Amino acid sequence: MQLNFNSPKPIYLQMVDEVKKALARGELSPGDKIPSHKERAQISQVNPNTVMRAYQEMEREGLTETLRGQGTFIKNDPAILSIIRSEMAKSAVEQFIVEMRALGIEPEEMAQLLQDTLQNGPKEG
Amino acid sequence: MQLNFNSPKPIYLQMVDEVKKALARGELSPGDKIPSHKERAQISQVNPNTVMRAYQEMEREGLTETLRGQGTFIKNDPAILSIIRSEMAKSAVEQFIVEMRALGIEPEEMAQLLQDTLQNGPKEG
Amino acid sequence: MQLNFNSPKPIYLQMVDEVKKALARGELSPGDKIPSHKERAQISQVNPNTVMRAYQEMEREGLTETLRGQGTFIKNDPAILSIIRSEMAKSAVEQFIVEMRALGIEPEEMAQLLQDTLQNGPKEG
Amino acid sequence: MQLNFNSPKPIYLQMVDEVKKALARGELSPGDKIPSHKERAQISQVNPNTVMRAYQEMEREGLTETLRGQGTFIKNDPAILSIIRSEMAKSAVEQFIVEMRALGIEPEEMAQLLQDTLQNGPKEG
DNA sequence: GTGGTCTAGACCACC
DNA sequence: GTGGTCTAGACCACT
């Protein structure tokens, strides 16, 4: 779980995103139990209140459900996985295009730069 | 100059980015004078102090230089343009890849999704 | 913390210097927490925003680091102390020499004047 | 005439100091005519009003005198030279000592650092 | 008018 | 309470 404490994006929203990504990656599956907020707080070195808020947000988005006394679970709806994955992918792609357009970069160059970085990028720092 | 007053990203940083993008797009050139902070404040419906902060940030990054009583200017260094452009493009590409990887999406699919969106993007819903 | 409200040097920069000097003198150590900007503001009879600006400047110079909601700390890097001390000493010495040279004073006389003042300095006027 | 346009010290005061230093160095002598404010403004790339202010300040300090229609002259008082020189030297030495003490540096080390820099300093950037 | 500092006070996210 | 942004308005030095 990657949290950036200096990002202007609130930590609780970063936590929500991280859960969604774990789902998309298949590291988490519908029906899975997620750690209690206290446990999560310890693991992530974050205030329990912040985790609570993240869990509330996920609940609100219909991503999780809480069973009294049993804990919090990813909603057991198989569709959820592909919806989240494609939603987040779509938004990442669109944001990328917007950003590149703002730099005056044309579609061909976008694709080119993407290819270049995918091939060579990881090599250098 | 697009400012999102609801973004968690501070306005003054958004303003810095906007100047960089205008430079990358060629709408601003090395040596150009940028509006005084008071003028900019009026145009963008923002407090002059907020603009000052953006301008100071640019100064600190070496993007602009200030002449007492005359105004603020894009640094008159031809190299600045391509540096900024490639820097920002690189960071956008890398962020995109990181984001997609976090979703468990492989390079081939990244490129595919990018192509699809570039061609059909505007037809949404 | 000595602040000169009539100096043309901005208060926030004076505050940065004061912290560096306290470090050099050993009154502050790497890892130490420094007062919150609000507390410091009260102590120094200065506006909290002015202190914030000083703290941000230190952060930017790599002198301190901030933990969200916990406070601001001198960077816990033992090297920082000697770096700051020698940096500031070097700059003071160089400024002194430049100043004296500008008065047409030769090295021998510089050393002599320094000795004289160190011995008799306090007996003034 | 070295002017630092980014220094917090007002330019007109920097100009006064520069004249004093030229006197101390012997490049200017009591009775010498100094350039008209317009000429000085052109040479130093400074606004004529700023030069005016510097000249007024020097007049006020009794350093210069103005003869209607003839220009501004260093006061023709031979004593002026040594007074200014020793005054400025004294203040430089004292400021140096204060600065070094603030860093917790003892007299012996002050003298040592001064010697070192006088011998090796100029060699390295 | 231009850059720049400072004050005062509101508001927010996180601990 | 802690860091941090934003607004509003005063004041200053320099052009």
Coordinates of C-alpha atoms (C1' of nucleotides) in Angstrom, one line a residue, chain A residues 10-11 50, chain E residues 13-15:
Chain A
P10 CA -6.0 13.3 1.1
I11 CA -4.6 10.1 2.5
T50 CA -8.0 8.3 8.7
Chain E
dA13 C1' -7.0 17.8 6.3
dC14 C1' -4.7 15.0 9.4
dC15 C1' -3.1 13.6 14.3

